[in-house]
Amino acid sequence: MLRRRINLLFGGDEKRVDSRTIYVGHRPCPATEAFIPPKFCDNRIVSSKYTIWNFLPKNLFEQFRRIANFYFLIIFLVQVIVDTPTSPVTSGLPLFFVITVTAIKQGYEDWLRHKADYEVNKYPVIVLEDGRSIRKESEKIKVGDIVEVVEDETFPCDLILLQSTRDDDTCFVTTASLDGESNHKTHYTVPDTEKDLQSLNATIECEQPQPDLYKFVGRMHIYKTDQEPAVRSLGPENLLLKGATLKNTKKIYGVAVYTGMETKMALNYQGKSQKRSAVEKSINAFLLVYLCILISKAVVCTTLKYVWQSQDGQDEPWYNEKTQKEKDTYVYLKMFTDFLSFMVLFNFIIPVSMYVTVEMQKFLGSFFITWDKDFFDPEIQEGALVNTSDLNEELGQVEYVFTDKTGTLTQNNMEYIECCIDGFQYRNSDSMSELDGFCVTDGPVSKLQQKAGRDKEELFLRALCLCHTVQVKEAGPDEIDSDQVDGLVSELSQPDEQRGFIASSPDEVALVKGAMKHGFTFLGLENKSMKIRNRENNVELYDLLHVLNFDPVRRRMSVIVRSKSGETLLFCKGADSSIFPRVRQEEVDRIRMHVERNATEGYRTLCVAYKQLSPEEFAVADAGLRDARLALQDREEKLMAVYNQVETSMSLIGATAVEDRLQEEAAETMEALQGAGMKVWVLTGDKMETAKSTCYACRLFQRGTELLELTVRTLEDGGRKREERLHELLLDYHKKAVQDAPPVKAGVTRSWSTANQEYGFIIDGATLSLVMNPSPDTNSSRYKSLFLQICQNCTAVLCCRMAPLQKAQIVKMVKNSKGSPITLSIGDGANDVSMILEAHVGIGIKGKEGRQAVRNSDYAIPKLKHLKKLLLAHGHLYYVRIAHLVQYFFYKNLCFILPQFLYQFFCGYSQQPLYDAAYLTMYNICFTSMPILAFSLLEQHIAIEYLLDNATLYREIAKNAMLKWGPFLYWTVLGIFQGLLFFFGVKYLFSNPALQDNGQVFGNWSYGTIVFTVLVFTVTLKLALDTRHWTWINHFVIWGSLAFYVFFSFFWGGIIWPFLKQQRLYFVFANMLSSVSAWLVIILLILLSLLPDILLMVFRKPRGPHARQKKKIQTSAEARQSRSSIRPLLMRTFSDESNTVI
Amino acid sequence: MMASSYTAKEEDGHHSGSAAAGGPGSSKSKKPDNTAFKQQRLPAWQPILTAGTVLPAFFVIGLIFIPIGIGLFVTSNNIREFEIDYTGVDTNSPCNRCSQTYSWNISCTCSVPFSLEQPFESNVFMYYGLSNFYQNHRRYVKSRDDSQLNGDKSSLTNPSKECEPYRISEKKPIAPCGAIANSLFNDTLELYYIYPNGSRTLIPLVKKGIAWWTDKHVKFRNPPGNNDNLTITFQDTTKPVNWHKPVYELDPNDPDNNGFINEDFIVWMRTAALPTFRKLYRIIQKNKDNMTPTLPRGNYSLEIAYNYPVRSFDGRKRMILSTISWMGGKNPFLGIAYITVGSVCFFLGVVLLIIHHKYGNRNNNADIPN
């Protein structure tokens, strides 16, 4: 024994990297000679990124690491170093503005983090040291300290629970702040630790810090003076996580194992991987085009400049001599600086402000999602949550929707429906009244009148009562009293009985409640013994020996209990597929019929089996389980092996059916999504039959949909090798769905006529892994592409029996397929996290299975029905807004810079700016920024109600339609047209610069100001033309910025500014307005520039739905009401129909 | 480029989200406020541009623009303008000799005879025009010191660096410094009316009111000091290299037109927009009796003190006589443009009307069943 321990210790030494050793209470343990206090980090949480000292350099460095900022910095530096036409201020000021705003924002956020850190780090905690309780600041906790935590306090670091004030050595914890699960979780003290913590002498070996909240492996060695050291295994049930809160327990003591940044909470505090939207990719493409335009403009100008200068007398006429320095400059260097100067002159074509505006639009725009009261769910008192605002517009581009079934399509609000004991069906009479129409269908099959033997009944019900991990919620003493006083009958009649139970999965609660309806009540777990009250109102006690936990791979869970009579029993419940192979076959057939029938009705079925363990069997199992639990390495695998060993040759006693109701408006939502051209794939871990019926109920599969099945069942039909059959089926389906199908025309809406055969595809996990990872001899990639092609031609795809990773695999496969379609994943549980992270847009439902999905999602909504508005209305609007924003920004800067470019041809290519520096700087910041920002936040080119009613409108913007090269070309041509018009219009006016009625002439700054005035008015009015939704804000901002421009120009030209080197604009604007000709040309040019747009709008108009939107709103509201009232009926018929199909 | 600018969002996203969720109603309930703004239900005007609304607009625009255009065109045509090139490129032209034997020191005079076919009524404005002269060249445009011209003492003796290479001459600061001032147009133009009998009389030219009022009175100022004796004010400075005389002798007779506030100088300092430009030189006031035209038809002679060299850069010099209307000088462009745009709008209106009538009804019918 000693040797083993030493070996273990040595083993631990060798693998120092893998585990850490903690001395509880810093007491040296007798086994090791020298006590070397190990070094661990302190308990300070540092979530802040900066300190006061490194904020500026670090923040600046981070900001300039972005290429856009870096580009503008380069431009700015060029302006500072090289003699450039515009002063460095023109580009420096906006850049400075952007950098400062970002720095302030980040600084503020960091300050908040500092504050939060301070609060956490200075929080007083009580540490036991040398028998005394000492108050300490939280940050001073060291690994090995014994920490005292009282009720409703949060744990200051990750603790191993040593002692609890509760009798049963447990404590309750909520992890609401970690993963949002608000239920109480039970944690256990390390068994057999001494009551006196002062004399406890122990070491803990545990793994190095890792972020998985639900995994912990460790081992505790307890040294007692007169005994062999005892070894106890430690699991997640012993570990109290920092951030969790102690509940229902007065006080606990625990030893710190991970502190500070090594706690699981801190390790989980990491940013998610960045997702980029398709719009951003388009912007980058356009930027590239504009960069090319910019460079080619600069190249053209530089070339022409040197061609022009080579003529006699043009380079340096007598009136305009160069400085000595200029003359001395080497000609190639001069050419280069000239090139840079042109770049600087034209660099406004790629404006800094676009980034600011786009970012602001996204940030502010995302508030509309959180503000939307339609997303508010009164049940959970929460609305939608936006975790990232970068993907707003992506919501308008979704092509594939991957949805989870349980909790997403269905409510995950389980209701016990019926059970089947030994082949006889038991339907609860209570629930009959609630489930009106349902009993009709199963009339003939039902054996309602017959009963199984009483023994079997009771065995089954005991199994239901015992085989679970449900806790009874602690109620106040008076409540308990009333429970005891009141009989069973009154308890049953209490409608909110379910509140008494807390469980990780709602199925379990439903089953326990189901057993209660049949007379067996689970009263709770006390001192490792489960109390149940049987039909005779007697309390039975069972010792809970082992819980073989549920996990999605095994798909079953078991308990081993010992009854008072000394029998050792194993009860197991699980999915039919995992139970049937482990029971005697003759029992299976009787129950299978029931299970399958229940499954086709859309119920979740579980089979229950039991086995009586002989003392020898139990001893073996017990030893195996204990050994496996103590293992430090590969504990999971070892446990799994033991579980599999124990759960064999059981006898099947029955099956249960639990209904998982469809989410509200699930069918309408799915219908709307399909109408919007999205392909819906259901990815579920559930049984095929159950999932299929849900699909029918959700109208994903229609009456006429031909189902193409690719499941283990169909593969085994032919009795040949699976691979061959798979190959054959794939080719067959491919022929059906892809080759014979008429080519789908773009924009053709899903027709309700039967002209086009619709296909639905069903595949299960096993087959999918065959397709995805086929045996090496087959042509693997071909399967995958065949599969993909078939799926893409199906209206709906159902993938059942999926492991979480397979869900992500499918999303990834579609995401990377041809055309890289935009994918959206929606789910509510931890098993959906992988696909939520994988998809372009991840949506979490604030469901019942904790908050993991929500935490990892980009957007979280309370209910599935909200997806419709999120995509069809918000997504559509966001996309249209941002697309317009981007196009408009490029357009307005093109027609801003084009006149300046053209002016070079008339000023000897000397980089003379056409506009004054103030105008150059302010154009994008002040004069034209606010209207487009307001537009991009408020525009509703189609009313929201109309968008919701006509899902097909979503197709109009599919595939990034507004940011394709076509529209981009249109905007570019428009910009070029207007730029040319502005410049040459004013140029012809200036063929005689005597424009005032007193004969005085205008100079170059007047020229620029007239062009600029036309420009500002035109681009603003162009936006006004595009605005379909004029709120007062739009009015205010559009007319306000025009007024501001006029006001500013007067003001700017009205004063001799002492800090300006040149008073270029002094009274230029006022003089311009005193000239009738200038007025006339401004009006003319504005009108002429807008003419093509007006014309186009008029010609295009008749297609738009706007004209009728008002009327539509009312009628649609009525229609929706009437529809929703008949919905349940419809749903029923579909689910009925699913019976006939199968 | 774009994407990278959002990297900071990564860590912000969570905060913004939670802030957003908590923001609106964290105090009481989390239920979002039911305000029109937050629910995107602000009352809005939803204008719909249809053929019906645009059609009248087209006609109205056409109806307004065409008369304006005609008015502008007529006005422009009624403006008398006479232009004569006196550069002397042609060997026969009287100024050919001057243009060739040009030197900054020797003044050369020549006279160019011309005749006006029609009388010029009202005030006549006399311009000089230069071609192929890049007053809008960047190096040129910035080569000035506005604070010096505004009478700043320190800038007077220490002009801006922008003035290089016309900043210091003979170790003294140049006033006014810079290339623009240095290349001040210094031809003197005089106009004589030649009576049929051969005798000639000098036509009085007014040199006030040719510069913008604000320039003359605010933007340009002589340095403070003895206003009567600008010589002392400018004593530490030197004249621009190409000038014959210092700035305080530009108009020795009129102290209000001397120094920096000399109107010829101010006019020149307002740099032209295009390489071919004109600048106001003098004004010929209409006769007081208003009975005879300001410039009757007949023969005239333009006497030029030919100082300004333009042939080195292939430039041209012109003298322009023009009357002025409410729209300024003669420029047919505006009138033609207005007439064209007006007609186009009118034409489009007609086309739209036809389309609307022919196809509009059918469209409406097709729409209703939807």
mmCIF file of C-alpha atoms in Angstrom, chain B residues 55 59 345-355:
data_model
loop_
_atom_site.group_PDB
_atom_site.id
_atom_site.type_symbol
_atom_site.label_atom_id
_atom_site.label_comp_id
_atom_site.label_asym_id
_atom_site.label_seq_id
_atom_site.Cartn_x
_atom_site.Cartn_y
_atom_site.Cartn_z
ATOM 1 C CA LEU B 55 -45.095 64.023 -63.796
ATOM 2 C CA PHE B 59 -43.809 69.883 -66.225
ATOM 3 C CA CYS B 345 -37.714 67.847 -68.279
ATOM 4 C CA PHE B 346 -40.686 68.849 -70.357
ATOM 5 C CA PHE B 347 -39.910 66.168 -72.891
ATOM 6 C CA LEU B 348 -39.498 63.561 -70.169
ATOM 7 C CA GLY B 349 -42.771 64.696 -68.739
ATOM 8 C CA VAL B 350 -44.452 64.052 -72.051
ATOM 9 C CA VAL B 351 -42.781 60.668 -72.437
ATOM 10 C CA LEU B 352 -43.745 59.690 -68.930
ATOM 11 C CA LEU B 353 -47.272 60.830 -69.500
ATOM 12 C CA ILE B 354 -47.542 58.622 -72.540
ATOM 13 C CA ILE B 355 -46.027 55.679 -70.728
#
